[in-house]
CSV table of C-alpha atoms in Angstrom, one decimal:
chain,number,residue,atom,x,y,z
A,1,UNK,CA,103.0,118.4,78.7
A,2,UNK,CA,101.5,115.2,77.9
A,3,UNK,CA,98.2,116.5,76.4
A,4,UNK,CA,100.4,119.0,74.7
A,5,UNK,CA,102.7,116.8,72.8
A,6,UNK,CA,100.4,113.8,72.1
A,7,UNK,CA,96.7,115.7,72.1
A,8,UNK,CA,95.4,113.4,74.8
A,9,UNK,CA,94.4,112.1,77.7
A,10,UNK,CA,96.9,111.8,80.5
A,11,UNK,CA,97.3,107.9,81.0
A,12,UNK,CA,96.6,106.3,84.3
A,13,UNK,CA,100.3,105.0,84.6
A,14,UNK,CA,101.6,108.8,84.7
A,15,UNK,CA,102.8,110.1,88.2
A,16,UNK,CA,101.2,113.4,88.8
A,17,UNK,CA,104.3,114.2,91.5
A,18,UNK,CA,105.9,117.3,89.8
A,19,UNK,CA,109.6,116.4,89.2
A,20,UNK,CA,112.0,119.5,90.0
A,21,UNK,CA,113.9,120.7,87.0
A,22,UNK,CA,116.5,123.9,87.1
A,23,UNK,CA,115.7,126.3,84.5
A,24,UNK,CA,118.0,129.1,83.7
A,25,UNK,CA,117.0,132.2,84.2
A,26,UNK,CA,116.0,134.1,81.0
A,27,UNK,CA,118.1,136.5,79.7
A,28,UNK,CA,115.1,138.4,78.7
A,29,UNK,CA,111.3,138.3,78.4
A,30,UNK,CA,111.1,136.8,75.1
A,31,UNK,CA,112.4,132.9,74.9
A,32,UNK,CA,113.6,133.6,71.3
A,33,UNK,CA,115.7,137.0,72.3
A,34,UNK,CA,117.4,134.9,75.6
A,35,UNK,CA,118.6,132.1,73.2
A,36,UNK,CA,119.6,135.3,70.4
A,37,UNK,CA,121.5,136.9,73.7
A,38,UNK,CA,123.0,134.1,74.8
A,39,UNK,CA,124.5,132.5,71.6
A,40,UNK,CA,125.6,136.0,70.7
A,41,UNK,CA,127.9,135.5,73.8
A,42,UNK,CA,129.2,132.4,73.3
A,43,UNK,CA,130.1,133.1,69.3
A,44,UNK,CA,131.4,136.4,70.0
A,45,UNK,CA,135.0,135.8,70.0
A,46,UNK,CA,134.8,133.0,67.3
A,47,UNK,CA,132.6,135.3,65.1
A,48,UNK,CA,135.6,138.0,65.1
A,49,UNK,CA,138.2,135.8,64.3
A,50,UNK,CA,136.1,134.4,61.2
A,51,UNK,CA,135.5,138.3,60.3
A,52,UNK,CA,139.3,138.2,60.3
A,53,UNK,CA,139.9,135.2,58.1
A,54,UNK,CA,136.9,136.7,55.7
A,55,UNK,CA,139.4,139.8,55.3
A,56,UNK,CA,142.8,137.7,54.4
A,57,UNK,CA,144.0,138.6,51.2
A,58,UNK,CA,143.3,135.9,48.7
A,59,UNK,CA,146.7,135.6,47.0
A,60,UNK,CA,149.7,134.8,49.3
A,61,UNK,CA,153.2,133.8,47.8
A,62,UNK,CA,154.1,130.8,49.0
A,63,UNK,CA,157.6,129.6,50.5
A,64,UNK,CA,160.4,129.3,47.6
A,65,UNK,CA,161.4,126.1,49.0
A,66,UNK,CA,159.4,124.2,52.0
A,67,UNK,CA,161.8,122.4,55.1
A,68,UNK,CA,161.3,118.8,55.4
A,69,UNK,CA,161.5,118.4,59.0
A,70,UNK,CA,159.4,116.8,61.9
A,71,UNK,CA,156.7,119.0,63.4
A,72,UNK,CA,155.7,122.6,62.8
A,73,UNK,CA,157.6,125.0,60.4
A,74,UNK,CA,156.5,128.8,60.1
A,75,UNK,CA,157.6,130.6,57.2
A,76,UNK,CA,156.6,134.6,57.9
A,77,UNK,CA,155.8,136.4,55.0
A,78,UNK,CA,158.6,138.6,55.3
A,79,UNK,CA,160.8,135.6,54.9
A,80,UNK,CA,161.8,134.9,59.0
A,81,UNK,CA,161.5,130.6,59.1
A,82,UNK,CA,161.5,129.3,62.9
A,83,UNK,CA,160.3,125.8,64.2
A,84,UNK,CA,157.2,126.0,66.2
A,85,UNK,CA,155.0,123.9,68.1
A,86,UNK,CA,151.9,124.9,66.6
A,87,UNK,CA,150.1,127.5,64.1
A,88,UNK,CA,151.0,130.9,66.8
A,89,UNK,CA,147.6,132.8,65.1
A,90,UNK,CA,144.2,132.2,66.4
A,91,UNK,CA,142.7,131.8,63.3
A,92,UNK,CA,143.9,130.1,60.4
A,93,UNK,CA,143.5,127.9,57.2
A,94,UNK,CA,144.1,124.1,57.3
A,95,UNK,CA,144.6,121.4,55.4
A,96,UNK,CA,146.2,117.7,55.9
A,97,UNK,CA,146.9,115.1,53.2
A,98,UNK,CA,147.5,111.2,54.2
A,99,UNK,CA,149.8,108.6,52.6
A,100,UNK,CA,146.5,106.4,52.3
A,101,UNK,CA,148.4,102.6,51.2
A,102,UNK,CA,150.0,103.0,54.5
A,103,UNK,CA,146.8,104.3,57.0
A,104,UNK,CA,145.0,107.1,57.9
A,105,UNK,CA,147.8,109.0,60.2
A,106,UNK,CA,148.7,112.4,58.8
A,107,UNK,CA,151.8,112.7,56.7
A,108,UNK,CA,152.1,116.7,56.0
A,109,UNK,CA,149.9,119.4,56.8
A,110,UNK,CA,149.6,123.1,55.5
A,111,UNK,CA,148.1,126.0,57.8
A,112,UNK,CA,147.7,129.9,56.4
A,113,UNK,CA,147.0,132.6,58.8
A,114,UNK,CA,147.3,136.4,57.8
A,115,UNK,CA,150.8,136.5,58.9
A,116,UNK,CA,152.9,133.3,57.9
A,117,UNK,CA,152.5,129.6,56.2
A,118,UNK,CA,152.8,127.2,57.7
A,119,UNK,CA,154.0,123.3,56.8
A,120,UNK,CA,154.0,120.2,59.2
A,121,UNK,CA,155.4,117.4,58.4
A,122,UNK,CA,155.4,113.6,60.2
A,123,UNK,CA,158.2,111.4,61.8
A,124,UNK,CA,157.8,108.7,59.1
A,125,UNK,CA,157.7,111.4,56.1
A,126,UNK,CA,161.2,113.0,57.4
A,127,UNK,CA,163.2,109.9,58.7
A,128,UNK,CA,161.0,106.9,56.9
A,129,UNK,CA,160.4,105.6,60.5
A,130,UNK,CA,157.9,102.3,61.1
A,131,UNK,CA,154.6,103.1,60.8
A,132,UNK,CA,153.1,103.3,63.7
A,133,UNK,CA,150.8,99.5,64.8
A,134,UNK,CA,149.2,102.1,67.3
A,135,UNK,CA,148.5,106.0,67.0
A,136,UNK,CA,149.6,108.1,69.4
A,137,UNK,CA,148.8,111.6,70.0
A,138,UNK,CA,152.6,112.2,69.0
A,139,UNK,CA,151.3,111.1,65.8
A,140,UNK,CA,149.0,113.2,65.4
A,141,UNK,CA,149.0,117.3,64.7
A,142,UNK,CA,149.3,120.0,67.4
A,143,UNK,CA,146.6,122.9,66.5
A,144,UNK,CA,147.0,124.7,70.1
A,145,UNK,CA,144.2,125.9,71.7
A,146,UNK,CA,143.7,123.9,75.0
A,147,UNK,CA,142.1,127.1,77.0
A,148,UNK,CA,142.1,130.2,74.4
A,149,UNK,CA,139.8,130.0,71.7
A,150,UNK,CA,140.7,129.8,68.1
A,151,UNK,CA,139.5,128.8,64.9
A,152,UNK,CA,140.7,126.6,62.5
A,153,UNK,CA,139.0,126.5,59.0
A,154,UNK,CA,138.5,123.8,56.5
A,155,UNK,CA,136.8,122.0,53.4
A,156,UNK,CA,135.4,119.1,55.1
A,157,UNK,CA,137.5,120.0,57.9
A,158,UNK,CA,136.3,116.7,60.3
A,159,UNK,CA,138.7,114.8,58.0
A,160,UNK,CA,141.5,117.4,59.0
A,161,UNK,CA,140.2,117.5,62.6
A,162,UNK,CA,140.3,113.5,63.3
A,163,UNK,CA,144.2,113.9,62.8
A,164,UNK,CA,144.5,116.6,65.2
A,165,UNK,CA,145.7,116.2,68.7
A,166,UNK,CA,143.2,118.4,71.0
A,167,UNK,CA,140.2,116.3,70.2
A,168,UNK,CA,141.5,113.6,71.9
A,169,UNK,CA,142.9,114.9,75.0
A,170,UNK,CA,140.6,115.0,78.3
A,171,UNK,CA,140.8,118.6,78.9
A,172,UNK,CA,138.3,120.2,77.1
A,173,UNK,CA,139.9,122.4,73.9
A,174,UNK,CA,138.4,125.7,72.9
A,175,UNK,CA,139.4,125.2,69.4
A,176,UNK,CA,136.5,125.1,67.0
A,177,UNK,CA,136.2,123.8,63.4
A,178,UNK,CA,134.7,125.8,60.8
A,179,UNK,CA,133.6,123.9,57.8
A,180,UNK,CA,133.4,125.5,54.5
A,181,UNK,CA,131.6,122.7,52.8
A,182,UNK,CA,129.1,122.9,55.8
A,183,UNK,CA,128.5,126.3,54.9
A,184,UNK,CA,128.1,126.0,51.1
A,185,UNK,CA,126.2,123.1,51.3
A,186,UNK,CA,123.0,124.3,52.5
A,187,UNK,CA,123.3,127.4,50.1
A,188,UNK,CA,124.5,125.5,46.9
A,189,UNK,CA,124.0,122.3,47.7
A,190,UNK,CA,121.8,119.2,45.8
A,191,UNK,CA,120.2,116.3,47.7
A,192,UNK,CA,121.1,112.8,46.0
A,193,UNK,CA,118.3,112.7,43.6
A,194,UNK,CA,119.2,116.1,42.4
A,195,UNK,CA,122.6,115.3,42.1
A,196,UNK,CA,121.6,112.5,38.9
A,197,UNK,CA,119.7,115.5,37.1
A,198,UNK,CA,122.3,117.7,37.6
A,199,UNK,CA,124.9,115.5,36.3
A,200,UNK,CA,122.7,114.6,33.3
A,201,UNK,CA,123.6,116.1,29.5
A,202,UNK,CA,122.0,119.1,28.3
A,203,UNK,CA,121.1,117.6,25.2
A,204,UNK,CA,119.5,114.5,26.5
A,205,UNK,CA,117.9,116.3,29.3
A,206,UNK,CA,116.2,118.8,26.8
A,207,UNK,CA,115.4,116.2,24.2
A,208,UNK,CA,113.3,114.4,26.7
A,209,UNK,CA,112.2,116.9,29.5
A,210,UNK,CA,111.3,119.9,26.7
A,211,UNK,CA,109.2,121.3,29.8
A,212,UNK,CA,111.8,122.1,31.9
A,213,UNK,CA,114.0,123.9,29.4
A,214,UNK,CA,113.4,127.4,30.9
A,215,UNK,CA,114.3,126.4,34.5
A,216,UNK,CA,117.2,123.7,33.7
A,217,UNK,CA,120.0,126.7,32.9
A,218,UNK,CA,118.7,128.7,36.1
A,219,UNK,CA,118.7,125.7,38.6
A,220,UNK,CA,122.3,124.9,37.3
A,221,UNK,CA,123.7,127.8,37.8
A,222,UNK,CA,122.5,128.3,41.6
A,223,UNK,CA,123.6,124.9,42.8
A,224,UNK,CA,127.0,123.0,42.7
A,225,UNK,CA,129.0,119.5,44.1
A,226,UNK,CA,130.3,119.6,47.6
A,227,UNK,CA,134.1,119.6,46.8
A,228,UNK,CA,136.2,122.3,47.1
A,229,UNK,CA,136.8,122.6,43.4
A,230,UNK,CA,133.7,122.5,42.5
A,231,UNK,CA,132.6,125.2,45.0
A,232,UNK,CA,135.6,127.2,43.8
A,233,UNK,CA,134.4,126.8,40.6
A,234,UNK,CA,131.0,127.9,41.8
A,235,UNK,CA,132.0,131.3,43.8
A,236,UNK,CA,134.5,132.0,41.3
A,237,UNK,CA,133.5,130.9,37.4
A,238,UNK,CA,135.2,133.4,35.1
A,239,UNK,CA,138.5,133.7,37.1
A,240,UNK,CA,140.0,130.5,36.7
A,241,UNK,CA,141.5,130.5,40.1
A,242,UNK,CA,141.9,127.0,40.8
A,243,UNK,CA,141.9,124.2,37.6
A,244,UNK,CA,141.4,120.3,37.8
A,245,UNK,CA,144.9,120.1,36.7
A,246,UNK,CA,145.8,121.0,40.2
A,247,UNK,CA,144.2,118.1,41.5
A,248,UNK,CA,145.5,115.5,40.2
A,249,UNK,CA,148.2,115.5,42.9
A,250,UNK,CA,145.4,114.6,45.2
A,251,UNK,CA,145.2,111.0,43.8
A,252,UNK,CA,149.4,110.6,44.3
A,253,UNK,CA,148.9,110.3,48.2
A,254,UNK,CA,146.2,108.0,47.6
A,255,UNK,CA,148.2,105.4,45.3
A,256,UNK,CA,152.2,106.2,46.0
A,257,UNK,CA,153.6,105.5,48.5
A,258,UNK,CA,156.0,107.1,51.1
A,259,UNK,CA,159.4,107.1,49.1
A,260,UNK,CA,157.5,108.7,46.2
A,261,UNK,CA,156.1,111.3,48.2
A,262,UNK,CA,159.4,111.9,49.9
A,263,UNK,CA,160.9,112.3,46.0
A,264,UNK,CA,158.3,115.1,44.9
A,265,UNK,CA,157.9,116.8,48.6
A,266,UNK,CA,158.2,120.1,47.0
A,267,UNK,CA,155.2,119.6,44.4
A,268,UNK,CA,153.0,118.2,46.8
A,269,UNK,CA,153.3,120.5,49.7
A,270,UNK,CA,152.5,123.2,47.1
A,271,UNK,CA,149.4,121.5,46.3
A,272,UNK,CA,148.5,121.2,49.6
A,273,UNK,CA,149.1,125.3,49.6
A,274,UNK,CA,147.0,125.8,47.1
A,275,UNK,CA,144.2,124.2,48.3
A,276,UNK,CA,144.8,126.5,51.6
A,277,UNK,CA,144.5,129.3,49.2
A,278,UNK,CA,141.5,127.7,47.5
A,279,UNK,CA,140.0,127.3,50.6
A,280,UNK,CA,140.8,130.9,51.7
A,281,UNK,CA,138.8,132.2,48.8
A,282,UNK,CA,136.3,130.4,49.1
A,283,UNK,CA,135.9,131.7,52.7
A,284,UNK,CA,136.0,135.3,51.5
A,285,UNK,CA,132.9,134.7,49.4
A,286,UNK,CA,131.1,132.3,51.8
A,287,UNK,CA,131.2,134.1,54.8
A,288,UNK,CA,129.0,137.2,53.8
A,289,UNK,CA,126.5,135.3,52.3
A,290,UNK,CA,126.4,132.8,55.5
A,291,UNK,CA,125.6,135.4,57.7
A,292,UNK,CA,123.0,137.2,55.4
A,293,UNK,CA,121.2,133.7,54.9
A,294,UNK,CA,121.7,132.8,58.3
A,295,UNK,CA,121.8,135.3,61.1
A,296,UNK,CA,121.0,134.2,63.9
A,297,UNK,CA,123.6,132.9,66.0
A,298,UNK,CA,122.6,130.6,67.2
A,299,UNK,CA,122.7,129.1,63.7
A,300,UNK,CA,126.9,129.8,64.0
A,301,UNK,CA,127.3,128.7,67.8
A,302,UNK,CA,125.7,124.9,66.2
A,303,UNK,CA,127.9,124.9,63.3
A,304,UNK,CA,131.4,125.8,65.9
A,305,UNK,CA,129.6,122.2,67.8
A,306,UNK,CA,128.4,120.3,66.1
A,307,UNK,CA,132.1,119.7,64.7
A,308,UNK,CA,133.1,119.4,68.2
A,309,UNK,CA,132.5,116.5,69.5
A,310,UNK,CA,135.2,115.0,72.0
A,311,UNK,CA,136.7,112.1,70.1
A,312,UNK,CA,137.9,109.4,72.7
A,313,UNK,CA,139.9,107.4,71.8
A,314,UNK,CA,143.0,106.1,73.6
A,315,UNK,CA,144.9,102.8,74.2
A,316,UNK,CA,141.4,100.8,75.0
A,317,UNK,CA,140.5,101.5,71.0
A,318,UNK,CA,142.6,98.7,69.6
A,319,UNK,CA,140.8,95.7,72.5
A,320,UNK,CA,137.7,97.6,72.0
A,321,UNK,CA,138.1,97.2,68.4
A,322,UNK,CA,139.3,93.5,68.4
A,323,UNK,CA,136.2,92.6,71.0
A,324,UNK,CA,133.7,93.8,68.4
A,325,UNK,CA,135.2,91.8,65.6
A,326,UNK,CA,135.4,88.8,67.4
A,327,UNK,CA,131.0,89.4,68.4
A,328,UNK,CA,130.9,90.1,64.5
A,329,UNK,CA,132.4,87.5,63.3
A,330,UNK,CA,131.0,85.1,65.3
A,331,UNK,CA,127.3,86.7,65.1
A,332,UNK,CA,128.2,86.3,60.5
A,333,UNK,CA,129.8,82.5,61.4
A,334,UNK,CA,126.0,81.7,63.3
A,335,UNK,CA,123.9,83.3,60.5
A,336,UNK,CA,126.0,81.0,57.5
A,337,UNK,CA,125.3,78.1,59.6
A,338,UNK,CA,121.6,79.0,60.3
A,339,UNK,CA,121.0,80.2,56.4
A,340,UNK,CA,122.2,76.5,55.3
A,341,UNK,CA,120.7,74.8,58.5
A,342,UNK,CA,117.3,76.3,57.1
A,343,UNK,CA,117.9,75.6,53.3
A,344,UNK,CA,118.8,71.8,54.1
A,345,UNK,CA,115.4,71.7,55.7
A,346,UNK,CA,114.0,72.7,53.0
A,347,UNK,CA,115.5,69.9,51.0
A,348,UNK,CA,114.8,67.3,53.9
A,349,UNK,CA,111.0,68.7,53.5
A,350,UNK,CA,110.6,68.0,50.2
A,351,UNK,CA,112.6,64.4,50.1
A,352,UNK,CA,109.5,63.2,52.3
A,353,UNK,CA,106.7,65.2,50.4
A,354,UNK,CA,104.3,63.2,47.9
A,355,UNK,CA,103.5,66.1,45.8
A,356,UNK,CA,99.7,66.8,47.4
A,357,UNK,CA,100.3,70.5,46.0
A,358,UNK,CA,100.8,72.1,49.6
A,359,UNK,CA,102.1,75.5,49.5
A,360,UNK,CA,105.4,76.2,49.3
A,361,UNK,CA,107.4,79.0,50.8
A,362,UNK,CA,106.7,81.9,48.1
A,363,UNK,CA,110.2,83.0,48.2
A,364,UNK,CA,111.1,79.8,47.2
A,365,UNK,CA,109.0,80.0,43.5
A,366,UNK,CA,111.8,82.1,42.0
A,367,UNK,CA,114.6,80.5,42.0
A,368,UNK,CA,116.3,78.1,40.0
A,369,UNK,CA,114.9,74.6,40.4
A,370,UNK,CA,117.0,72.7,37.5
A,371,UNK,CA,119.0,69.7,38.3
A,372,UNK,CA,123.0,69.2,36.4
A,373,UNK,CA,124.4,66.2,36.0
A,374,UNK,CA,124.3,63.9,38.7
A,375,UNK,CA,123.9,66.6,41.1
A,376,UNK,CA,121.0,65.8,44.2
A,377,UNK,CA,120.4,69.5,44.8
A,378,UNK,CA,119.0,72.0,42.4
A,379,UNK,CA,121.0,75.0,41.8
A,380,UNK,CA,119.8,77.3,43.6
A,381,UNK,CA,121.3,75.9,46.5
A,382,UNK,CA,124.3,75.3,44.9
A,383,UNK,CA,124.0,79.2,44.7
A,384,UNK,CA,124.6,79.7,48.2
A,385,UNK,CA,128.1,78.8,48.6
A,386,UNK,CA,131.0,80.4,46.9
A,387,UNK,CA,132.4,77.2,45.7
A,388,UNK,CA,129.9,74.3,44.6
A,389,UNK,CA,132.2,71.5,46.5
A,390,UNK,CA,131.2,73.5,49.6
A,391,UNK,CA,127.8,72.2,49.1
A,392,UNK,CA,128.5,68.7,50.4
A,393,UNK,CA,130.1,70.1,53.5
A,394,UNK,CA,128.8,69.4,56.9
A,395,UNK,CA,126.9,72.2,58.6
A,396,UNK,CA,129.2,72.7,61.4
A,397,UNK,CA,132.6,72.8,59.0
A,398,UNK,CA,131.4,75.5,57.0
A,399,UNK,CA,132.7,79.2,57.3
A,400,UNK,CA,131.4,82.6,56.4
A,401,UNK,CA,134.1,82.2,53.4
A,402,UNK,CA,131.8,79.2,52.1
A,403,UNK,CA,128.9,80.9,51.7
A,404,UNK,CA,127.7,83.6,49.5
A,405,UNK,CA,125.9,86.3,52.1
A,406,UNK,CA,123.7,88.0,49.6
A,407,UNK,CA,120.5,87.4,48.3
A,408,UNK,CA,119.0,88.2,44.6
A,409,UNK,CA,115.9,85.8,45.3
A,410,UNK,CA,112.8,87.4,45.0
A,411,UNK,CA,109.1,85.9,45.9
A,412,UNK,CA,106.9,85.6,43.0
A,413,UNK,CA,103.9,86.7,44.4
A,414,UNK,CA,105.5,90.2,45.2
A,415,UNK,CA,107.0,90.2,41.4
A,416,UNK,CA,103.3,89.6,40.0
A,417,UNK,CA,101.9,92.6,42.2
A,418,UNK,CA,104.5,95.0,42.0
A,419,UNK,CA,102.5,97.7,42.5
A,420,UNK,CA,100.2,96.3,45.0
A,421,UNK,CA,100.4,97.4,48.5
A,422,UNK,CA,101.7,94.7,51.2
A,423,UNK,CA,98.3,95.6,52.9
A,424,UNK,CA,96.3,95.3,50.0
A,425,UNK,CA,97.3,91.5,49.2
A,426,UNK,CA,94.9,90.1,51.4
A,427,UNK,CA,92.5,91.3,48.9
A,428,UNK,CA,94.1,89.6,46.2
A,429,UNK,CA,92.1,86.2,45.3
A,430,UNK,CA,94.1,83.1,46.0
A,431,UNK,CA,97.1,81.8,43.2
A,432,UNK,CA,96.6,78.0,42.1
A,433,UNK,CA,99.8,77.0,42.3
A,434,UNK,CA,99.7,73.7,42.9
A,435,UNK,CA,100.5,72.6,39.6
A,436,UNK,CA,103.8,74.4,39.2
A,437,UNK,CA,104.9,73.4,42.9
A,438,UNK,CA,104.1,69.7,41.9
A,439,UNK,CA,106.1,70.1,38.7
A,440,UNK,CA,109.3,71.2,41.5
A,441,UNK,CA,108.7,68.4,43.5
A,442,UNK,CA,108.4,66.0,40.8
A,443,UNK,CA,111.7,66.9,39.6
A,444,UNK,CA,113.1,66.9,43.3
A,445,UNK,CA,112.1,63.1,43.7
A,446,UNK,CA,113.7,62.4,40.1
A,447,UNK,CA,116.7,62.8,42.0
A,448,UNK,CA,116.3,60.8,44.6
């Protein structure tokens, strides 16, 4: 295995004892048709329950008028409403929305399946309740599913998932995720670089890349933003299904807050609808293409898991949490004082030099060396702190509020050879700069 992976010898430190390892036993005489076999079994289920979604109708008439009350409401589509404590369909749409000035607990949810909508709504959203100092699962959304499988379907559906209840329960959930924006993205979707060309005017792009005209109206047209707009407006361009205008209610629950959501509860549990529907459609169209691109299933059992990982988190989160931002903030309280614990050396190092022109620190040949006013440091040390009074403070008084954690400095002798390799610079003959250190040292003594 050795010689294998690294193409050589075995070293003398290796054990040639053979370790026992249980293997599986193939499902077949071909390794790639016992992994084909075996994540065929494991999908099957899920795989006919997305075949089901992929046939929902993609209009649904929504609910005249949506119950505000605490938990799960199911509106049939032949008009029956009953309370229920979760979605009773195994496969279904999804889609939560979060009053975001007051956390990131869920305040409504809307679910679709073929049969009914669906409409959750929190304890704090019906009754104005405290918000919680410390989610619960109570807080959080029942999506069933503890032993029979199901599938729940989203765009960017881990944000919808982190405020769901089985995730976090001990006993592992058959409930899988499917992601929408998962699926598009390796079809339609840009990497970051891409994203700036894409983004760029036609007219400026053509003025100034004339070579790329023939391929710059093709390459638009095949690829697309990750959100679900803009994936809608991908799959479906001519139809006008779903316009930015129904967006805007997305930015209400992230500057209102909960009285004003309780005030226009009607509008904004229709939004959330419509992005059930939007997400619906988008499935339709998805779904076909997804398994032509990618058919092996394996490909599908990694994309129900990957979104599946067990999330635990229970009353030990909140110490957890305050233990880590105690170490931070006491690892950020030792770096301030060693940052200005090192520059004061530097200024002790020069008060004692006698300008002989021995190097100094390259990084220090950029910055600003000028003296104001009766001041005894030059500025770029005054630079460091976030008020200039802070300067004078004792080492051991000052606090990660007094100085300025960020550096712009730069060393000159990296700003001359830009385009020099690190490993080449030992190449590069030897800088004179005595004279312009002496001129820094000069003015350094002025001072004192």
């Amino acid at each position: 295995l050795h010689s294998h992976l690294f193409r050589s010898a075995v070293p003398s430190t290796s054990t040639q004892q053979q370790v026992p390892i249980q293997l599986p036993k193939l499902r077949s005489s071909s390794l790639q048709e016992h992994f084909r076999i075996v994540a065929d079994e494991l999908t099957q289920e899920y795989k006919s329950y997305l075949n089901l979604a992929a046939s929902f109708p993609i209009s649904f008439p929504k609910p005249s008028q949506w119950k505000c009350v605490t938990g799960w409401t199911r509106y049939d589509h032949g008009g029956v409403v009953e309370q229920v404590e979760y979605p009773l369909e195994d496969v279904f749409f999804f889609d939560v929305e979060t009053c975001v000035q007051e956390g990131q607990l869920p305040t409504l949810a809307v679910a679709l399946s073929e049969k009914a909508w669906y409409c959750w709504c929190s304890e704090r959203l019906v009754h104005l309740t405290p918000v919680p100092s410390l989610a619960r699962l109570e807080n959080l959304i029942p999506v069933g599913g503890t032993e029979k499988p199901r599938v729940v379907i989203g765009h960017n559906v881990g944000y919808d998932r982190a405020r769901t209840r089985e995730p976090y329960k001990e006993n592992k959930s058959a409930v899988r995720f499917m992601d929408t924006m998962s699926m598009a993205i390796p079809m339609f979707g840009m990497a970051d670089h891409q994203v700036v060309t894409y983004e760029t005017d036609d007219s400026d792009f053509n003025l100034r890349e004339k070579r790329y005209e023939r391929w710059r109206d093709t390459w638009d047209d095949r690829v697309c933003r990750n959100s679900l707009l803009a994936v809608h407006q991908h799959l479906y361009r001519d139809e006008n299904k779903m316009t930015k205008e129904s967006k805007k209610f997305q930015e209400f629950f992230v500057k209102e807050d909960m009285n004003l959501i309780r005030q226009n509860f009607q509008v904004l549990v229709n939004y959330c609808a419509d992005d059930n529907i939007a997400c619906c459609q988008i499935f339709t169209k998805l779904w076909p293409e997804f398994q032509k691109r990618f058919p092996h299933p394996a490909t599908l059992y990694g994309m129900l898991n990957m979104g599946n990982a067990y999330l635990p988190i229970n009353e030990n989160w909140e110490l957890f949490y305050k233990n880590n931002e105690k170490i931070c903030d006491e690892t950020k309280e030792a770096g301030v004082k060693a940052l200005i614990s090192a520059a004061k050396q530097v200024l002790e190092e020069l008060r004692h030099r006698n300008g002989d022109g021995a190097v100094v620190d390259a990084w220090l040949f950029d910055v600003d060396w000028s003296f104001k006013a009766d001041h005894k440091c030059p500025e770029w040390y005054f630079k460091l702190f976030s008020k200039r009074g802070s300067a004078y403070l004792d080492v051991e008084s000052l606090t990660s509020e007094d100085v300025i954690m960020k550096s712009a400095f730069v060393p000159l002798i990296f700003g001359n050879f830009h385009d020099i390799c690190v490993s080449q610079l030992s190449t590069v003959p030897a800088l004179d700069m005595s004279a312009m250190q002496f001129s820094f040292i000069k003015a350094f003594k002025e001072k004192h």
